[in-house]
Amino acid sequence: MCRWAAYSGDPVYLEDLILSPAHSLIEQSHHARQAKTPINGDGFGVAWYGDRDEPGLYRDILPAWADRNLESLARQIRSGLFLAHVRASTIGETSRVNCHPFVMGNWSFMHNGQIGDFAVLRRPLELALDDTLYNARTGSTDSEILFLLALQFGLDKDPQAAFARTIRFVGDEARKRGVTPFIRFTAAFSCGRRLFAIRYASDEHAPTLFWAKLESCRSICLVSEPFEDASRQWQPVPPSSFVTVEDGNLSLTPFCIEKAARAA
Amino acid sequence: MCRWAAYSGDPVYLEDLILSPAHSLIEQSHHARQAKTPINGDGFGVAWYGDRDEPGLYRDILPAWADRNLESLARQIRSGLFLAHVRASTIGETSRVNCHPFVMGNWSFMHNGQIGDFAVLRRPLELALDDTLYNARTGSTDSEILFLLALQFGLDKDPQAAFARTIRFVGDEARKRGVTPFIRFTAAFSCGRRLFAIRYASDEHAPTLFWAKLESCRSICLVSEPFEDASRQWQPVPPSSFVTVEDGNLSLTPFCIEKAARAA
Amino acid sequence: MCRWAAYSGDPVYLEDLILSPAHSLIEQSHHARQAKTPINGDGFGVAWYGDRDEPGLYRDILPAWADRNLESLARQIRSGLFLAHVRASTIGETSRVNCHPFVMGNWSFMHNGQIGDFAVLRRPLELALDDTLYNARTGSTDSEILFLLALQFGLDKDPQAAFARTIRFVGDEARKRGVTPFIRFTAAFSCGRRLFAIRYASDEHAPTLFWAKLESCRSICLVSEPFEDASRQWQPVPPSSFVTVEDGNLSLTPFCIEKAARAA
Amino acid sequence: MCRWAAYSGDPVYLEDLILSPAHSLIEQSHHARQAKTPINGDGFGVAWYGDRDEPGLYRDILPAWADRNLESLARQIRSGLFLAHVRASTIGETSRVNCHPFVMGNWSFMHNGQIGDFAVLRRPLELALDDTLYNARTGSTDSEILFLLALQFGLDKDPQAAFARTIRFVGDEARKRGVTPFIRFTAAFSCGRRLFAIRYASDEHAPTLFWAKLESCRSICLVSEPFEDASRQWQPVPPSSFVTVEDGNLSLTPFCIEKAARAA
């Protein structure tokens, strides 16, 4: 279980989410309250959109609370759209290539959750990737594969359908191998224009997700657990939701892996 | 506040203290129970004595729980005398040079605690070092200075007196500058033949220290907090104690900074 | 192109190969003479056999010349059988998981060379692995796959045949995809009892390999390029050779990927 | 000996100096031509001025050529004033705290060169610092001390006089201890408005320094050795020069440690 925060709105310094709030993301890296473990110290990362189509990416293996580079970058870099993540490792070594966010072209992606029986599923999931995406695999996490599968299944065209198909595919491959599908998937991702998020699980325990609005800078924040930020009213995102953020507005639709995947 | 473990006895694999026990040192790196914080994830280190007079030293900046190298080294290296430490940083960046143990010639040293008003005291403490020791300073922690001061004050001749003089000196320098002496100092150190430890504080809150004996391998363990090791009976070391371990025997004497320092 | 050194004989300190000789492996990490590039600064590693069946493994991402841990470990650890490697990256990030040696059970492996058109071949090569070996993949180098393929193809039973079959398989898969097979492969590997090496290339440019004997400690060294060690007479290993070292003796046989693979 | 590049002018991406040019700074990190060694692989750093008074700072221990974070940051960050440095270590471990640039408040500083007999001089030089600057010391390099001394000697008021006094002070302290003053000092530094550089040595071998102008973006570059950039005409800075860059103009004055220091 990891913790993450995503932002869309008028440009702000990254520190406004990562460092400054009481119970900020860095605070959550050692004192998370709504996660299985309070410690999310197995690396961190941030992807932000600036002048270019592709996002910037800074990931490193120290706990977020100990990284002076992160502190300085968060004070300097302003962005109107960014993802930030602190990792509690379940699969894969503490290595930059296993840290979130993952970036491919203009897309960025980060995830909190896991795939059950990944040892059985890793190969069939990787096999579904075309050569370019297959070779783009640099780490060994389930999260990276979920991102690459969504790219494979049309993330560029229909983000909701692409992830629905991805998750359904993971379930189908599990069933084919006689294991019960198990996936927990609370993720945020962006193409650089819009910010998306999904809260979903194959059981009753979808990892938490909250959102809040700040009118004054037309901004939406999405977080694994709320900051203590009196200026914002945090609201839970219901399980099985697909979130789209654009122009300071958040829309919530049911995320049904059957229907959405069929539409794809 | 950090956590540490020290061993003297028949050679055992480092993993016997670091990895294997329930509530081992690595377990304590994320779930310490008797420390101010449960997390000791700001680097780690181990110093062990083998065939040479000088100890081996392995320190790194990842949390101990995440370091595959440590896991492999702990499974391979056998030693009859070693120190192991997981760090929770109070002063100094997460950098190898700030990780314990510190090593100088045949001496190794590790520490749990701190010096109050260190910003006021750093300069006069460093000034007391002769040129060789002064130039040996590579990090920026109070712990490293305490070790260098003890070397300066005769660690080779009389370990107890050297540290008594060190701690008294820190207090004197504090008083000279109008600040109340404040030191918490639970430390282990070794010359390669004997293992020493001190539990001391200028107030009532000396960091915890426990010891246990295992007859079968003539061994003594000293730890910040006990492992769950049914084969050992952990006993608290009283505050203001000086511990000497040699040939499978532990002796406890009062550690009085006045008397011992005078004797020096 | 990387540089490596392997040792089999009476136990010596690792530093005897890694640090002490003029033009030692660490010297070669910044001033290699017979490699495409003089710099081999993209991480390093050492695997050594001690009391256990499985080897110890220490790999890290700093250049070997800058790693104080390596220096200390090399001064402390004695072994009668070890592999040491300094990396010049062609494929894969500078990350511990991409550093050699690779270890699996009691086997260790390190490599200097490359597979041509790896982007085309990565998937079919990985596909040939059974689930356990497939899931053991943690990095993204061609070297790691070559090792896993050899394990798949019977390294435990017949090391020569297993690597012959591996290399032939790489060539076959290349031809199937319309690319000319291209492989350069100078590698050392060990099960913990015997030390093996192969010098092979699909063209005229097999990476260099030398060996030398030191009677006084019944030892054989294998190196990418010779140390300046007056006590040893370095001899080139001819291209297309399979080297077996056991009990202080080195035997050289032709390494023919056709014949050996058929025998498998 | 290290390599560095500094820029002042219309905002450009950092990659325009660090990555893109033939013989860019990253290229110089492994193939420097005018340095004692072609390898500058002992860490790197960049300090850039953006919206805030204090600069951003990113330093890390990998060789610059291997750091994917640097690549991404250099593609994203635009600045009209920045310093970039690749390190070849003479004194001090490969650790972030020993990497250039050093930053203090709004000042940034980087250096190529060294102080002779630093083991003799380290203590008296550090002693000259007031408490705040003394405690700001986090590493163990001569370069960091030179920067702190300049701050001590009035960098804020008169940059030229402050460094003249610093260098004269180093010489005086050497003479007092019976060692011949030896300093090589090619450095760049900035307060966030103007960019300064000094080329100086106590002997004939001041480390090289070049500058070039690009009218189209009112920019000045200062470099240890020229990029292969046909759009710029590189000119050597004479030894014993003080360089001031402001509003696209470079002014060169003699840097005389006697006169300037007296003026201070």
mmCIF file of N, CA, C and O in Angstrom, chain C residues 63-142:
data_model
loop_
_atom_site.group_PDB
_atom_site.id
_atom_site.type_symbol
_atom_site.label_atom_id
_atom_site.label_comp_id
_atom_site.label_asym_id
_atom_site.label_seq_id
_atom_site.Cartn_x
_atom_site.Cartn_y
_atom_site.Cartn_z
ATOM 1 N N PRO C 63 30.352 3.960 -9.262
ATOM 2 C CA PRO C 63 31.546 3.384 -9.879
ATOM 3 C C PRO C 63 32.365 2.633 -8.813
ATOM 4 O O PRO C 63 32.451 3.088 -7.664
ATOM 5 N N ALA C 64 32.952 1.513 -9.186
ATOM 6 C CA ALA C 64 33.706 0.698 -8.223
ATOM 7 C C ALA C 64 34.793 1.530 -7.540
ATOM 8 O O ALA C 64 35.080 1.346 -6.359
ATOM 9 N N TRP C 65 35.382 2.461 -8.302
ATOM 10 C CA TRP C 65 36.488 3.232 -7.720
ATOM 11 C C TRP C 65 36.045 4.132 -6.565
ATOM 12 O O TRP C 65 36.876 4.582 -5.781
ATOM 13 N N ALA C 66 34.755 4.384 -6.456
ATOM 14 C CA ALA C 66 34.271 5.345 -5.460
ATOM 15 C C ALA C 66 33.574 4.688 -4.278
ATOM 16 O O ALA C 66 33.123 5.386 -3.383
ATOM 17 N N ASP C 67 33.496 3.383 -4.246
ATOM 18 C CA ASP C 67 32.670 2.729 -3.229
ATOM 19 C C ASP C 67 33.511 2.265 -2.040
ATOM 20 O O ASP C 67 34.255 1.299 -2.129
ATOM 21 N N ARG C 68 33.353 2.959 -0.905
ATOM 22 C CA ARG C 68 34.129 2.603 0.293
ATOM 23 C C ARG C 68 33.697 1.252 0.856
ATOM 24 O O ARG C 68 34.493 0.537 1.458
ATOM 25 N N ASN C 69 32.425 0.910 0.699
ATOM 26 C CA ASN C 69 31.964 -0.396 1.166
ATOM 27 C C ASN C 69 32.714 -1.518 0.448
ATOM 28 O O ASN C 69 33.149 -2.485 1.076
ATOM 29 N N LEU C 70 32.850 -1.385 -0.862
ATOM 30 C CA LEU C 70 33.562 -2.417 -1.629
ATOM 31 C C LEU C 70 34.987 -2.567 -1.122
ATOM 32 O O LEU C 70 35.490 -3.677 -0.954
ATOM 33 N N GLU C 71 35.619 -1.437 -0.851
ATOM 34 C CA GLU C 71 37.001 -1.454 -0.361
ATOM 35 C C GLU C 71 37.085 -2.232 0.950
ATOM 36 O O GLU C 71 37.957 -3.078 1.123
ATOM 37 N N SER C 72 36.169 -1.957 1.864
ATOM 38 C CA SER C 72 36.216 -2.628 3.159
ATOM 39 C C SER C 72 35.874 -4.110 3.028
ATOM 40 O O SER C 72 36.559 -4.974 3.594
ATOM 41 N N LEU C 73 34.847 -4.414 2.268
ATOM 42 C CA LEU C 73 34.471 -5.825 2.083
ATOM 43 C C LEU C 73 35.611 -6.599 1.441
ATOM 44 O O LEU C 73 35.904 -7.731 1.828
ATOM 45 N N ALA C 74 36.269 -5.992 0.462
ATOM 46 C CA ALA C 74 37.346 -6.686 -0.243
ATOM 47 C C ALA C 74 38.542 -6.933 0.667
ATOM 48 O O ALA C 74 39.306 -7.879 0.468
ATOM 49 N N ARG C 75 38.700 -6.113 1.679
ATOM 50 C CA ARG C 75 39.787 -6.318 2.636
ATOM 51 C C ARG C 75 39.437 -7.382 3.681
ATOM 52 O O ARG C 75 40.329 -7.960 4.309
ATOM 53 N N GLN C 76 38.153 -7.613 3.898
ATOM 54 C CA GLN C 76 37.732 -8.528 4.960
ATOM 55 C C GLN C 76 37.396 -9.929 4.474
ATOM 56 O O GLN C 76 37.617 -10.905 5.181
ATOM 57 N N ILE C 77 36.804 -9.989 3.294
ATOM 58 C CA ILE C 77 36.233 -11.272 2.864
ATOM 59 C C ILE C 77 37.298 -12.090 2.147
ATOM 60 O O ILE C 77 37.965 -11.607 1.244
ATOM 61 N N ARG C 78 37.440 -13.337 2.616
ATOM 62 C CA ARG C 78 38.349 -14.281 1.980
ATOM 63 C C ARG C 78 37.532 -15.366 1.324
ATOM 64 O O ARG C 78 36.565 -15.855 1.906
ATOM 65 N N SER C 79 37.928 -15.753 0.146
ATOM 66 C CA SER C 79 37.170 -16.785 -0.540
ATOM 67 C C SER C 79 38.097 -17.544 -1.478
ATOM 68 O O SER C 79 39.072 -16.987 -2.003
ATOM 69 N N GLY C 80 37.787 -18.796 -1.702
ATOM 70 C CA GLY C 80 38.536 -19.618 -2.646
ATOM 71 C C GLY C 80 37.880 -19.660 -4.008
ATOM 72 O O GLY C 80 38.371 -20.351 -4.909
ATOM 73 N N LEU C 81 36.791 -18.928 -4.174
ATOM 74 C CA LEU C 81 36.048 -18.972 -5.441
ATOM 75 C C LEU C 81 35.175 -17.740 -5.520
ATOM 76 O O LEU C 81 34.210 -17.608 -4.754
ATOM 77 N N PHE C 82 35.518 -16.821 -6.417
ATOM 78 C CA PHE C 82 34.670 -15.620 -6.524
ATOM 79 C C PHE C 82 34.722 -14.969 -7.898
ATOM 80 O O PHE C 82 35.655 -15.184 -8.676
ATOM 81 N N LEU C 83 33.686 -14.203 -8.173
ATOM 82 C CA LEU C 83 33.531 -13.452 -9.423
ATOM 83 C C LEU C 83 33.410 -11.972 -9.081
ATOM 84 O O LEU C 83 32.700 -11.615 -8.141
ATOM 85 N N ALA C 84 34.077 -11.116 -9.865
ATOM 86 C CA ALA C 84 33.978 -9.663 -9.642
ATOM 87 C C ALA C 84 33.842 -8.962 -10.986
ATOM 88 O O ALA C 84 34.496 -9.351 -11.961
ATOM 89 N N HIS C 85 33.022 -7.908 -11.018
ATOM 90 C CA HIS C 85 32.613 -7.320 -12.299
ATOM 91 C C HIS C 85 32.483 -5.816 -12.180
ATOM 92 O O HIS C 85 31.932 -5.311 -11.196
ATOM 93 N N VAL C 86 32.984 -5.071 -13.146
ATOM 94 C CA VAL C 86 32.712 -3.632 -13.246
ATOM 95 C C VAL C 86 32.003 -3.391 -14.569
ATOM 96 O O VAL C 86 32.412 -3.880 -15.601
ATOM 97 N N ARG C 87 30.945 -2.582 -14.521
ATOM 98 C CA ARG C 87 29.998 -2.527 -15.630
ATOM 99 C C ARG C 87 30.136 -1.269 -16.480
ATOM 100 O O ARG C 87 30.263 -0.172 -15.953
ATOM 101 N N ALA C 88 30.118 -1.448 -17.787
ATOM 102 C CA ALA C 88 29.926 -0.337 -18.727
ATOM 103 C C ALA C 88 28.622 -0.646 -19.429
ATOM 104 O O ALA C 88 28.529 -1.585 -20.205
ATOM 105 N N SER C 89 27.621 0.149 -19.142
ATOM 106 C CA SER C 89 26.259 -0.174 -19.537
ATOM 107 C C SER C 89 26.053 -0.054 -21.039
ATOM 108 O O SER C 89 26.464 0.921 -21.663
ATOM 109 N N THR C 90 25.402 -1.034 -21.638
ATOM 110 C CA THR C 90 24.897 -0.854 -22.999
ATOM 111 C C THR C 90 23.376 -0.836 -22.966
ATOM 112 O O THR C 90 22.745 0.020 -23.544
ATOM 113 N N ILE C 91 22.793 -1.779 -22.229
ATOM 114 C CA ILE C 91 21.332 -1.870 -22.107
ATOM 115 C C ILE C 91 20.979 -1.808 -20.628
ATOM 116 O O ILE C 91 21.594 -2.484 -19.814
ATOM 117 N N GLY C 92 19.970 -1.036 -20.290
ATOM 118 C CA GLY C 92 19.472 -1.085 -18.918
ATOM 119 C C GLY C 92 20.070 0.021 -18.072
ATOM 120 O O GLY C 92 21.238 0.374 -18.184
ATOM 121 N N GLU C 93 19.236 0.557 -17.196
ATOM 122 C CA GLU C 93 19.636 1.646 -16.304
ATOM 123 C C GLU C 93 20.741 1.226 -15.350
ATOM 124 O O GLU C 93 20.957 0.041 -15.121
ATOM 125 N N THR C 94 21.413 2.218 -14.784
ATOM 126 C CA THR C 94 22.346 1.953 -13.698
ATOM 127 C C THR C 94 21.549 1.713 -12.436
ATOM 128 O O THR C 94 21.091 2.641 -11.785
ATOM 129 N N SER C 95 21.361 0.457 -12.125
ATOM 130 C CA SER C 95 20.500 0.041 -11.024
ATOM 131 C C SER C 95 21.070 -1.280 -10.513
ATOM 132 O O SER C 95 21.661 -2.045 -11.274
ATOM 133 N N ARG C 96 20.915 -1.531 -9.200
ATOM 134 C CA ARG C 96 21.507 -2.756 -8.669
ATOM 135 C C ARG C 96 21.053 -3.994 -9.423
ATOM 136 O O ARG C 96 21.823 -4.911 -9.631
ATOM 137 N N VAL C 97 19.779 -4.006 -9.809
ATOM 138 C CA VAL C 97 19.256 -5.209 -10.455
ATOM 139 C C VAL C 97 19.870 -5.458 -11.827
ATOM 140 O O VAL C 97 19.736 -6.556 -12.369
ATOM 141 N N ASN C 98 20.514 -4.461 -12.397
ATOM 142 C CA ASN C 98 21.185 -4.654 -13.683
ATOM 143 C C ASN C 98 22.683 -4.898 -13.544
ATOM 144 O O ASN C 98 23.378 -5.048 -14.542
ATOM 145 N N CYS C 99 23.188 -4.917 -12.325
ATOM 146 C CA CYS C 99 24.612 -5.159 -12.110
ATOM 147 C C CYS C 99 24.905 -6.662 -12.050
ATOM 148 O O CYS C 99 24.110 -7.440 -11.543
ATOM 149 N N HIS C 100 26.055 -7.029 -12.550
ATOM 150 C CA HIS C 100 26.556 -8.399 -12.463
ATOM 151 C C HIS C 100 27.351 -8.523 -11.163
ATOM 152 O O HIS C 100 27.840 -7.520 -10.663
ATOM 153 N N PRO C 101 27.613 -9.706 -10.640
ATOM 154 C CA PRO C 101 27.088 -10.996 -11.087
ATOM 155 C C PRO C 101 25.604 -11.123 -10.770
ATOM 156 O O PRO C 101 25.067 -10.441 -9.897
ATOM 157 N N PHE C 102 24.958 -12.046 -11.493
ATOM 158 C CA PHE C 102 23.603 -12.481 -11.163
ATOM 159 C C PHE C 102 23.718 -13.791 -10.394
ATOM 160 O O PHE C 102 24.617 -14.595 -10.663
ATOM 161 N N VAL C 103 22.829 -13.975 -9.451
ATOM 162 C CA VAL C 103 22.891 -15.168 -8.616
ATOM 163 C C VAL C 103 21.521 -15.828 -8.577
ATOM 164 O O VAL C 103 20.492 -15.143 -8.509
ATOM 165 N N MET C 104 21.523 -17.135 -8.645
ATOM 166 C CA MET C 104 20.269 -17.921 -8.575
ATOM 167 C C MET C 104 20.625 -19.228 -7.887
ATOM 168 O O MET C 104 21.403 -20.019 -8.439
ATOM 169 N N GLY C 105 20.063 -19.442 -6.699
ATOM 170 C CA GLY C 105 20.454 -20.641 -5.946
ATOM 171 C C GLY C 105 21.944 -20.619 -5.722
ATOM 172 O O GLY C 105 22.505 -19.612 -5.277
ATOM 173 N N ASN C 106 22.619 -21.718 -6.039
ATOM 174 C CA ASN C 106 24.070 -21.770 -5.830
ATOM 175 C C ASN C 106 24.862 -21.255 -7.028
ATOM 176 O O ASN C 106 26.087 -21.193 -6.979
ATOM 177 N N TRP C 107 24.179 -20.869 -8.104
ATOM 178 C CA TRP C 107 24.882 -20.408 -9.304
ATOM 179 C C TRP C 107 25.105 -18.899 -9.301
ATOM 180 O O TRP C 107 24.238 -18.129 -8.894
ATOM 181 N N SER C 108 26.268 -18.528 -9.818
ATOM 182 C CA SER C 108 26.564 -17.112 -10.055
ATOM 183 C C SER C 108 27.043 -16.969 -11.498
ATOM 184 O O SER C 108 27.583 -17.923 -12.080
ATOM 185 N N PHE C 109 26.878 -15.770 -12.058
ATOM 186 C CA PHE C 109 27.171 -15.571 -13.489
ATOM 187 C C PHE C 109 27.496 -14.109 -13.746
ATOM 188 O O PHE C 109 26.827 -13.218 -13.215
ATOM 189 N N MET C 110 28.513 -13.882 -14.590
ATOM 190 C CA MET C 110 28.759 -12.502 -15.026
ATOM 191 C C MET C 110 29.222 -12.526 -16.469
ATOM 192 O O MET C 110 29.741 -13.533 -16.955
ATOM 193 N N HIS C 111 29.096 -11.399 -17.156
ATOM 194 C CA HIS C 111 29.167 -11.404 -18.613
ATOM 195 C C HIS C 111 29.752 -10.098 -19.119
ATOM 196 O O HIS C 111 29.516 -9.043 -18.560
ATOM 197 N N ASN C 112 30.509 -10.220 -20.177
ATOM 198 C CA ASN C 112 30.995 -9.068 -20.921
ATOM 199 C C ASN C 112 30.646 -9.306 -22.374
ATOM 200 O O ASN C 112 31.105 -10.294 -22.957
ATOM 201 N N GLY C 113 29.816 -8.442 -22.948
ATOM 202 C CA GLY C 113 29.420 -8.639 -24.340
ATOM 203 C C GLY C 113 28.008 -8.159 -24.553
ATOM 204 O O GLY C 113 27.506 -7.335 -23.786
ATOM 205 N N GLN C 114 27.358 -8.665 -25.588
ATOM 206 C CA GLN C 114 25.992 -8.231 -25.840
ATOM 207 C C GLN C 114 25.314 -9.113 -26.878
ATOM 208 O O GLN C 114 25.959 -9.877 -27.591
ATOM 209 N N ILE C 115 23.993 -8.984 -26.920
ATOM 210 C CA ILE C 115 23.178 -9.606 -27.964
ATOM 211 C C ILE C 115 22.740 -8.513 -28.922
ATOM 212 O O ILE C 115 22.225 -7.489 -28.485
ATOM 213 N N GLY C 116 22.949 -8.732 -30.230
ATOM 214 C CA GLY C 116 22.475 -7.761 -31.222
ATOM 215 C C GLY C 116 20.960 -7.801 -31.346
ATOM 216 O O GLY C 116 20.335 -8.836 -31.103
ATOM 217 N N ASP C 117 20.365 -6.692 -31.746
ATOM 218 C CA ASP C 117 18.912 -6.606 -31.956
ATOM 219 C C ASP C 117 18.123 -7.126 -30.763
ATOM 220 O O ASP C 117 17.128 -7.838 -30.904
ATOM 221 N N PHE C 118 18.574 -6.749 -29.582
ATOM 222 C CA PHE C 118 17.942 -7.274 -28.368
ATOM 223 C C PHE C 118 16.477 -6.855 -28.271
ATOM 224 O O PHE C 118 15.638 -7.584 -27.728
ATOM 225 N N ALA C 119 16.160 -5.693 -28.828
ATOM 226 C CA ALA C 119 14.768 -5.229 -28.775
ATOM 227 C C ALA C 119 13.841 -6.209 -29.490
ATOM 228 O O ALA C 119 12.684 -6.378 -29.118
ATOM 229 N N VAL C 120 14.346 -6.851 -30.522
ATOM 230 C CA VAL C 120 13.545 -7.835 -31.248
ATOM 231 C C VAL C 120 13.498 -9.168 -30.499
ATOM 232 O O VAL C 120 12.519 -9.907 -30.560
ATOM 233 N N LEU C 121 14.570 -9.456 -29.778
ATOM 234 C CA LEU C 121 14.734 -10.800 -29.215
ATOM 235 C C LEU C 121 14.286 -10.933 -27.763
ATOM 236 O O LEU C 121 14.069 -12.044 -27.283
ATOM 237 N N ARG C 122 14.169 -9.817 -27.075
ATOM 238 C CA ARG C 122 13.899 -9.915 -25.646
ATOM 239 C C ARG C 122 12.683 -10.783 -25.331
ATOM 240 O O ARG C 122 12.730 -11.661 -24.486
ATOM 241 N N ARG C 123 11.604 -10.537 -26.029
ATOM 242 C CA ARG C 123 10.382 -11.269 -25.720
ATOM 243 C C ARG C 123 10.535 -12.774 -25.976
ATOM 244 O O ARG C 123 10.267 -13.575 -25.066
ATOM 245 N N PRO C 124 10.950 -13.189 -27.178
ATOM 246 C CA PRO C 124 11.051 -14.648 -27.375
ATOM 247 C C PRO C 124 12.054 -15.311 -26.418
ATOM 248 O O PRO C 124 11.843 -16.460 -26.028
ATOM 249 N N LEU C 125 13.093 -14.610 -26.055
ATOM 250 C CA LEU C 125 14.050 -15.216 -25.117
ATOM 251 C C LEU C 125 13.411 -15.381 -23.743
ATOM 252 O O LEU C 125 13.524 -16.436 -23.114
ATOM 253 N N GLU C 126 12.722 -14.365 -23.285
ATOM 254 C CA GLU C 126 12.082 -14.466 -21.974
ATOM 255 C C GLU C 126 10.983 -15.530 -21.974
ATOM 256 O O GLU C 126 10.767 -16.232 -20.985
ATOM 257 N N LEU C 127 10.312 -15.649 -23.116
ATOM 258 C CA LEU C 127 9.217 -16.619 -23.217
ATOM 259 C C LEU C 127 9.689 -18.058 -23.013
ATOM 260 O O LEU C 127 8.921 -18.914 -22.573
ATOM 261 N N ALA C 128 10.936 -18.306 -23.350
ATOM 262 C CA ALA C 128 11.449 -19.676 -23.239
ATOM 263 C C ALA C 128 11.690 -20.104 -21.801
ATOM 264 O O ALA C 128 11.983 -21.273 -21.533
ATOM 265 N N LEU C 129 11.587 -19.157 -20.881
ATOM 266 C CA LEU C 129 11.839 -19.480 -19.468
ATOM 267 C C LEU C 129 10.591 -20.077 -18.829
ATOM 268 O O LEU C 129 9.476 -19.649 -19.125
ATOM 269 N N ASP C 130 10.779 -21.029 -17.947
ATOM 270 C CA ASP C 130 9.611 -21.508 -17.213
ATOM 271 C C ASP C 130 9.209 -20.463 -16.173
ATOM 272 O O ASP C 130 9.924 -19.473 -15.945
ATOM 273 N N ASP C 131 8.068 -20.672 -15.526
ATOM 274 C CA ASP C 131 7.510 -19.614 -14.670
ATOM 275 C C ASP C 131 8.463 -19.142 -13.576
ATOM 276 O O ASP C 131 8.594 -17.946 -13.319
ATOM 277 N N THR C 132 9.127 -20.061 -12.941
ATOM 278 C CA THR C 132 10.017 -19.676 -11.844
ATOM 279 C C THR C 132 11.141 -18.778 -12.353
ATOM 280 O O THR C 132 11.438 -17.744 -11.743
ATOM 281 N N LEU C 133 11.750 -19.177 -13.448
ATOM 282 C CA LEU C 133 12.849 -18.370 -13.982
ATOM 283 C C LEU C 133 12.316 -17.061 -14.566
ATOM 284 O O LEU C 133 12.954 -16.012 -14.451
ATOM 285 N N TYR C 134 11.159 -17.129 -15.198
ATOM 286 C CA TYR C 134 10.553 -15.910 -15.745
ATOM 287 C C TYR C 134 10.345 -14.874 -14.635
ATOM 288 O O TYR C 134 10.683 -13.706 -14.773
ATOM 289 N N ASN C 135 9.806 -15.332 -13.526
ATOM 290 C CA ASN C 135 9.528 -14.405 -12.427
ATOM 291 C C ASN C 135 10.789 -13.972 -11.690
ATOM 292 O O ASN C 135 10.766 -12.993 -10.939
ATOM 293 N N ALA C 136 11.881 -14.685 -11.901
ATOM 294 C CA ALA C 136 13.145 -14.317 -11.261
ATOM 295 C C ALA C 136 13.782 -13.096 -11.925
ATOM 296 O O ALA C 136 14.718 -12.508 -11.398
ATOM 297 N N ARG C 137 13.302 -12.740 -13.099
ATOM 298 C CA ARG C 137 13.802 -11.583 -13.842
ATOM 299 C C ARG C 137 13.528 -10.309 -13.052
ATOM 300 O O ARG C 137 12.380 -9.936 -12.841
ATOM 301 N N THR C 138 14.592 -9.604 -12.644
ATOM 302 C CA THR C 138 14.367 -8.355 -11.907
ATOM 303 C C THR C 138 14.870 -7.133 -12.655
ATOM 304 O O THR C 138 14.474 -6.025 -12.350
ATOM 305 N N GLY C 139 15.757 -7.323 -13.634
ATOM 306 C CA GLY C 139 16.312 -6.196 -14.360
ATOM 307 C C GLY C 139 15.906 -6.218 -15.820
ATOM 308 O O GLY C 139 14.923 -6.860 -16.188
ATOM 309 N N SER C 140 16.675 -5.514 -16.640
ATOM 310 C CA SER C 140 16.311 -5.433 -18.056
ATOM 311 C C SER C 140 17.495 -5.648 -18.983
ATOM 312 O O SER C 140 17.490 -5.187 -20.111
ATOM 313 N N THR C 141 18.517 -6.380 -18.528
ATOM 314 C CA THR C 141 19.692 -6.597 -19.370
ATOM 315 C C THR C 141 19.585 -7.900 -20.147
ATOM 316 O O THR C 141 18.906 -8.837 -19.735
ATOM 317 N N ASP C 142 20.330 -7.940 -21.257
ATOM 318 C CA ASP C 142 20.465 -9.181 -22.006
ATOM 319 C C ASP C 142 21.258 -10.216 -21.187
ATOM 320 O O ASP C 142 20.999 -11.413 -21.252
#
